Amino acid sequence: MDTPRSAFFLGVRDQAPTIPGNLTFGMIVGAASSAAGMDPWLSMGMSIIVFAGAAQLVAIQLMAQHAPAAIVVLSIAIVNLRMAMYSAAVAPFFRHLPVARRWLFSYLLTDHAFALTTARFAPDREVENCDAYYLGVTATMWCTWQLSVATGLFAGLLVPASWSLDFAVPLVFLSLAVTALQTRLHWQVALVAGLAAAATAAWPMRLGLVASAGVAIAFGAWRAFQPVAQESP
Amino acid sequence: MIVLADWQNWLLIVAGGIVTLAIRASFMVLPAGTRVPAVLQRSLKYVAAAVLPALIVPDVLFRELATGQTFNAYRIVSALVATLVALGTRSIIGTLAAGMATLWLLKWWGPF
């Protein structure tokens, strides 16, 4: 990573393996909004303004069910709350940048941008050209995402339902979740979230998602503050 | 199906965008040297481990059809295969391919 240019293209290369999954994901988001009867401009507007796949998908489902605006915004916030964790993790790399650049980088922050950047760089070492790398990763994601949502808006409903392409969405999250499960407590938190989500799956307006994520985060915070002695088996 | 007026929908999306940007920017735009409470820092570590399974599980266990939610055994088996591949390889493409291939094989040749 000698030059900003080579760092940028390294970012593009690192992001490339995520393209098939994200392309399918974006097409499903586009198709879901078409199926919900949402105006294509509104969908593209949401894709550009919110730029967060899971939150977009949940918001489309809720808007199609005429959920109250407060529930839509609350669900978007819960689904995207993990970005606060990513923000904290990548912040040390960009502390030296002008604040306007940091706002831009915030807007571009995604699961993969966090995972790839933290895997490539360590905050205590030299982080030369980390910003160019991050831009390479996120620019690739941004273009992939907008293109795939736009394609899904018009062509998504042409794909036969029997292909079950919507299954790509949990698979993308699965590959992200596996990298997030670093300690035993992470696994326990995930287990609590999964069990709660299964038990509340039938709740209306995806309130089960809000509830199970909330319960699991509270469980993690509580366990993290117990004395270390109680954590050993 | 969407009943809100156009401007209301746009307002809703902008609100969702502002909330999302605020979450993403939270730590990135803090001035250098700002002290973040330890409680918050330690709780944050578990947010992804809490939210991702809460998103995955309903999509795997139940498939939302027009008629309601249906239990789906093929998806559970496929997700388990994909989980093993993800744990073993850490490959995004591998996870996607394993999960989709298992689901398609089960659908074409499975017992039901």
Coordinates of C-alpha atoms in Angstrom, one line a residue:
Chain A
M1 CA 0.0 0.0 0.0
D2 CA 2.7 2.5 -1.1
T3 CA 0.4 4.9 -2.9
P4 CA -3.2 6.0 -2.3
R5 CA -3.9 4.6 -5.8
S6 CA -2.7 1.1 -5.0
A7 CA -4.5 1.2 -1.6
F8 CA -7.7 2.2 -3.3
F9 CA -7.5 -0.7 -5.7
L10 CA -6.6 -3.1 -2.9
G11 CA -9.9 -2.0 -1.3
V12 CA -11.7 -2.7 -4.5
R13 CA -10.1 -6.2 -4.8
D14 CA -10.9 -7.0 -1.1
Q15 CA -14.6 -6.0 -1.6
A16 CA -14.9 -8.0 -4.8
P17 CA -15.8 -11.4 -3.2
T18 CA -18.8 -9.7 -1.5
I19 CA -20.3 -8.6 -4.8
P20 CA -22.3 -11.7 -5.7
G21 CA -24.0 -11.8 -2.3
N22 CA -24.6 -8.1 -2.2
L23 CA -25.8 -8.0 -5.8
T24 CA -28.4 -10.7 -5.0
F25 CA -29.3 -8.9 -1.7
G26 CA -29.8 -5.6 -3.5
M27 CA -32.0 -7.1 -6.2
I28 CA -34.2 -8.7 -3.5
V29 CA -34.6 -5.3 -1.8
G30 CA -35.6 -3.8 -5.2
A31 CA -38.0 -6.6 -6.0
A32 CA -39.5 -6.4 -2.5
S33 CA -40.3 -2.7 -3.0
S34 CA -41.8 -3.3 -6.4
A35 CA -43.9 -6.1 -4.9
A36 CA -45.1 -3.7 -2.1
G37 CA -46.2 -1.2 -4.8
M38 CA -43.6 1.4 -3.8
D39 CA -42.8 4.1 -6.2
P40 CA -39.4 3.3 -7.9
W41 CA -38.1 6.8 -7.2
L42 CA -39.0 6.5 -3.5
S43 CA -37.1 3.1 -3.4
M44 CA -34.0 4.6 -5.1
G45 CA -34.2 7.6 -2.8
M46 CA -34.3 5.3 0.2
S47 CA -31.4 3.3 -1.2
I48 CA -29.3 6.4 -1.6
I49 CA -30.4 8.2 1.6
V50 CA -30.4 5.2 4.0
F51 CA -27.8 2.9 2.2
A52 CA -28.3 -0.1 4.5
G53 CA -29.8 -3.2 3.1
A54 CA -31.3 -4.9 6.1
A55 CA -32.9 -1.7 7.3
Q56 CA -34.2 -1.0 3.8
L57 CA -35.8 -4.4 3.6
V58 CA -37.4 -4.1 7.0
A59 CA -38.6 -0.6 6.3
I60 CA -40.2 -1.7 3.0
Q61 CA -42.0 -4.6 4.7
L62 CA -43.3 -2.2 7.5
M63 CA -44.3 0.5 5.1
A64 CA -46.2 -2.0 3.0
Q65 CA -48.1 -3.0 6.2
H66 CA -48.9 0.6 7.0
A67 CA -46.9 0.5 10.2
P68 CA -46.7 3.8 12.2
A69 CA -43.8 6.0 11.2
A70 CA -42.3 5.7 14.7
I71 CA -42.1 1.9 14.4
V72 CA -40.5 2.2 11.0
V73 CA -37.8 4.6 12.3
L74 CA -37.3 2.6 15.5
S75 CA -36.8 -0.6 13.5
I76 CA -34.3 1.1 11.2
A77 CA -32.4 2.3 14.3
I78 CA -32.3 -1.1 15.9
V79 CA -31.2 -2.9 12.7
N80 CA -28.5 -0.3 12.2
L81 CA -27.3 0.0 15.8
R82 CA -24.5 -2.4 15.0
M83 CA -23.0 0.4 12.9
A84 CA -22.3 2.3 16.1
M85 CA -19.9 -0.6 17.0
Y86 CA -18.3 -0.4 13.6
S87 CA -18.0 3.4 13.9
A88 CA -16.1 3.0 17.1
A89 CA -13.9 0.3 15.6
V90 CA -12.9 2.3 12.5
A91 CA -12.8 5.8 14.1
P92 CA -9.1 5.5 15.1
F93 CA -8.1 5.1 11.5
F94 CA -9.7 8.4 10.4
R95 CA -9.1 10.6 13.4
H96 CA -6.6 12.7 11.5
L97 CA -9.0 13.5 8.6
P98 CA -11.0 16.7 8.2
V99 CA -14.5 16.4 9.8
A100 CA -16.3 16.7 6.4
R101 CA -14.4 13.6 5.2
R102 CA -15.4 11.7 8.4
W103 CA -19.1 12.5 7.7
L104 CA -18.7 11.1 4.2
F105 CA -16.9 8.0 5.5
S106 CA -19.7 7.6 8.1
Y107 CA -22.3 7.6 5.4
L108 CA -20.4 4.9 3.5
L109 CA -19.9 2.7 6.6
T110 CA -21.2 -0.9 6.0
D111 CA -20.7 -4.4 7.6
H112 CA -18.1 -5.3 5.0
A113 CA -16.3 -2.0 5.1
F114 CA -15.9 -2.5 8.9
A115 CA -14.8 -6.1 8.6
L116 CA -12.3 -5.5 5.7
T117 CA -10.8 -2.4 7.2
T118 CA -10.3 -3.7 10.6
A119 CA -8.8 -6.9 9.2
R120 CA -6.3 -5.0 7.0
F121 CA -5.2 -2.3 9.5
A122 CA -4.5 -2.1 13.2
P123 CA -5.1 1.2 15.0
D124 CA -1.8 1.1 16.9
R125 CA 0.3 0.6 13.7
E126 CA 0.9 3.0 10.8
V127 CA -2.3 3.4 8.9
E128 CA -0.9 5.1 5.8
N129 CA -3.4 5.3 2.9
C130 CA -6.1 3.6 5.1
D131 CA -8.5 6.3 3.8
A132 CA -7.9 5.5 0.2
Y133 CA -8.3 1.8 1.0
Y134 CA -11.6 2.5 2.8
L135 CA -12.8 4.6 -0.2
G136 CA -12.0 1.7 -2.6
V137 CA -14.0 -0.7 -0.4
T138 CA -17.0 1.5 0.1
A139 CA -17.1 3.0 -3.5
T140 CA -17.3 -0.6 -4.8
M141 CA -20.1 -1.4 -2.3
W142 CA -22.0 1.8 -3.1
C143 CA -22.0 1.2 -6.8
T144 CA -22.9 -2.5 -6.4
W145 CA -25.7 -1.6 -4.1
Q146 CA -27.4 1.1 -6.1
L147 CA -27.0 -0.8 -9.4
S148 CA -28.5 -4.0 -7.8
V149 CA -31.4 -2.2 -6.2
A150 CA -32.2 -0.5 -9.5
T151 CA -32.1 -3.8 -11.3
G152 CA -34.2 -5.5 -8.7
L153 CA -36.9 -2.7 -9.0
F154 CA -37.5 -3.6 -12.6
A155 CA -36.3 -7.1 -13.1
G156 CA -36.5 -8.7 -9.6
L157 CA -40.1 -9.8 -10.1
L158 CA -39.1 -11.7 -13.3
V159 CA -36.9 -14.1 -11.3
P160 CA -39.1 -17.2 -10.5
A161 CA -39.9 -17.5 -6.8
S162 CA -38.9 -21.2 -7.0
W163 CA -35.2 -20.1 -7.3
S164 CA -35.5 -18.9 -3.6
L165 CA -33.0 -16.1 -4.2
D166 CA -34.4 -14.4 -1.1
F167 CA -32.4 -17.0 0.9
A168 CA -29.3 -15.1 -0.1
V169 CA -30.2 -12.5 2.4
P170 CA -29.8 -14.6 5.6
L171 CA -26.8 -16.2 4.0
V172 CA -25.0 -12.8 3.6
F173 CA -25.8 -12.1 7.3
L174 CA -24.7 -15.5 8.3
S175 CA -21.2 -14.9 6.8
L176 CA -21.1 -11.6 8.7
A177 CA -22.3 -13.1 12.0
V178 CA -19.6 -15.8 12.0
T179 CA -16.9 -13.1 11.9
A180 CA -18.7 -11.3 14.7
L181 CA -18.7 -14.3 17.1
Q182 CA -15.2 -13.9 18.6
T183 CA -15.7 -15.0 22.3
R184 CA -17.9 -17.3 24.2
L185 CA -20.0 -14.4 25.3
H186 CA -20.5 -13.4 21.7
W187 CA -21.9 -16.9 21.1
Q188 CA -24.2 -16.7 24.1
V189 CA -25.5 -13.3 23.0
A190 CA -26.2 -14.7 19.5
L191 CA -27.9 -17.7 21.0
V192 CA -30.2 -15.5 23.1
A193 CA -31.0 -13.3 20.1
G194 CA -31.7 -16.4 17.9
L195 CA -34.0 -18.1 20.5
A196 CA -35.8 -14.8 21.1
A197 CA -36.2 -14.2 17.4
A198 CA -37.6 -17.7 16.9
A199 CA -40.1 -17.2 19.7
T200 CA -41.2 -13.8 18.5
A201 CA -41.2 -14.4 14.7
A202 CA -44.9 -14.2 14.5
W203 CA -45.2 -10.8 16.3
P204 CA -46.7 -8.1 14.0
M205 CA -44.7 -5.3 12.4
R206 CA -41.3 -7.1 13.0
L207 CA -41.5 -6.1 16.7
G208 CA -40.0 -9.5 17.4
L209 CA -36.8 -8.2 15.7
V210 CA -36.7 -5.1 17.9
A211 CA -37.5 -7.1 21.0
S212 CA -35.0 -9.9 20.5
A213 CA -32.1 -7.6 19.5
G214 CA -32.9 -5.5 22.5
V215 CA -33.0 -8.4 24.9
A216 CA -29.7 -9.9 23.5
I217 CA -27.9 -6.5 23.7
A218 CA -29.1 -6.1 27.3
F219 CA -27.9 -9.7 28.1
G220 CA -24.5 -9.0 26.6
A221 CA -24.1 -5.8 28.5
W222 CA -25.2 -7.4 31.8
R223 CA -22.8 -10.4 31.3
A224 CA -19.9 -8.2 30.3
F225 CA -20.2 -6.4 33.7
Q226 CA -20.3 -9.5 35.8
P227 CA -17.1 -10.3 37.8
V228 CA -14.7 -12.3 35.7
A229 CA -14.7 -15.1 38.2
Q230 CA -18.3 -15.9 37.3
E231 CA -17.5 -16.3 33.7
S232 CA -15.3 -19.3 33.9
P233 CA -17.2 -22.6 33.6
Chain B
M1 CA -50.4 -0.8 -1.2
I2 CA -48.6 2.1 0.3
V3 CA -51.2 4.6 1.5
L4 CA -49.2 7.5 2.9
A5 CA -49.0 10.6 0.8
D6 CA -45.8 10.9 -1.3
W7 CA -44.2 13.6 0.9
Q8 CA -44.9 11.7 4.0
N9 CA -43.1 8.7 2.7
W10 CA -40.1 10.9 1.7
L11 CA -40.1 12.4 5.1
L12 CA -40.1 9.0 6.7
I13 CA -37.1 7.9 4.5
V14 CA -35.2 11.1 5.3
A15 CA -35.9 10.5 9.1
G16 CA -34.6 6.9 8.7
G17 CA -31.5 8.3 6.8
I18 CA -30.8 10.8 9.5
V19 CA -31.0 8.2 12.3
T20 CA -28.8 5.9 10.3
L21 CA -26.2 8.5 9.6
A22 CA -26.2 9.6 13.2
I23 CA -25.5 6.0 14.3
R24 CA -22.7 5.6 11.7
A25 CA -21.1 8.9 12.5
S26 CA -21.4 8.5 16.3
F27 CA -17.8 7.6 17.0
M28 CA -16.2 8.8 13.8
V29 CA -17.0 12.5 14.2
L30 CA -16.1 12.7 17.9
P31 CA -13.1 15.0 18.5
A32 CA -9.9 13.2 19.3
G33 CA -9.5 12.5 23.0
T34 CA -13.2 12.3 23.8
R35 CA -13.8 9.8 26.6
V36 CA -16.5 7.3 25.9
P37 CA -18.0 5.6 29.0
A38 CA -16.7 2.1 29.6
V39 CA -20.3 0.8 30.0
L40 CA -21.2 1.9 26.5
Q41 CA -18.0 0.6 24.9
R42 CA -18.3 -2.8 26.5
S43 CA -22.0 -3.1 25.6
L44 CA -21.3 -2.1 22.0
K45 CA -19.1 -5.1 21.4
Y46 CA -22.2 -7.4 21.5
V47 CA -24.5 -5.4 19.2
A48 CA -23.6 -7.2 16.0
A49 CA -23.8 -10.6 17.7
A50 CA -27.3 -9.7 18.9
V51 CA -28.8 -8.0 15.8
L52 CA -27.5 -10.4 13.0
P53 CA -29.0 -13.6 14.5
A54 CA -32.3 -11.7 15.2
L55 CA -32.3 -10.9 11.4
I56 CA -31.3 -14.4 10.3
V57 CA -33.4 -16.7 12.4
P58 CA -36.9 -15.7 11.2
D59 CA -35.7 -15.7 7.6
V60 CA -34.4 -19.2 8.0
L61 CA -37.1 -20.8 10.2
F62 CA -40.1 -19.2 8.5
R63 CA -40.7 -18.2 5.0
E64 CA -43.2 -15.4 4.7
L65 CA -45.7 -16.4 2.0
A66 CA -48.8 -14.4 1.0
T67 CA -50.8 -16.8 3.2
G68 CA -48.7 -16.4 6.3
Q69 CA -45.6 -17.9 7.8
T70 CA -44.6 -21.4 6.9
F71 CA -42.0 -23.6 8.7
N72 CA -39.3 -24.5 6.2
A73 CA -37.1 -27.5 7.0
Y74 CA -35.0 -27.2 3.8
R75 CA -33.9 -23.7 4.7
I76 CA -32.9 -24.9 8.2
V77 CA -30.7 -27.7 6.8
S78 CA -29.2 -25.3 4.2
A79 CA -28.5 -22.7 6.8
L80 CA -26.7 -25.3 9.0
V81 CA -24.6 -26.4 6.0
A82 CA -23.8 -22.7 5.2
T83 CA -22.9 -22.1 8.9
L84 CA -20.4 -24.9 8.9
V85 CA -18.8 -23.7 5.7
A86 CA -18.7 -20.1 7.1
L87 CA -17.1 -21.3 10.3
G88 CA -14.6 -23.5 8.4
T89 CA -13.7 -21.2 5.5
R90 CA -14.7 -17.6 6.5
S91 CA -15.5 -17.2 2.8
I92 CA -18.4 -15.1 1.8
I93 CA -18.8 -16.7 -1.7
G94 CA -18.3 -20.1 -0.2
T95 CA -21.1 -19.5 2.4
L96 CA -23.4 -18.2 -0.2
A97 CA -22.7 -21.0 -2.7
A98 CA -23.0 -23.8 0.0
G99 CA -26.3 -22.4 1.3
M100 CA -27.9 -21.9 -2.1
A101 CA -26.6 -25.1 -3.6
T102 CA -27.9 -27.2 -0.6
L103 CA -31.3 -25.5 -0.8
W104 CA -31.6 -26.1 -4.6
L105 CA -30.5 -29.7 -4.3
L106 CA -33.0 -30.3 -1.5
K107 CA -35.8 -28.7 -3.4
W108 CA -35.1 -30.7 -6.6
W109 CA -34.4 -34.1 -5.0
G110 CA -35.6 -33.8 -1.4
P111 CA -38.3 -36.0 0.1
F112 CA -41.0 -33.3 0.1

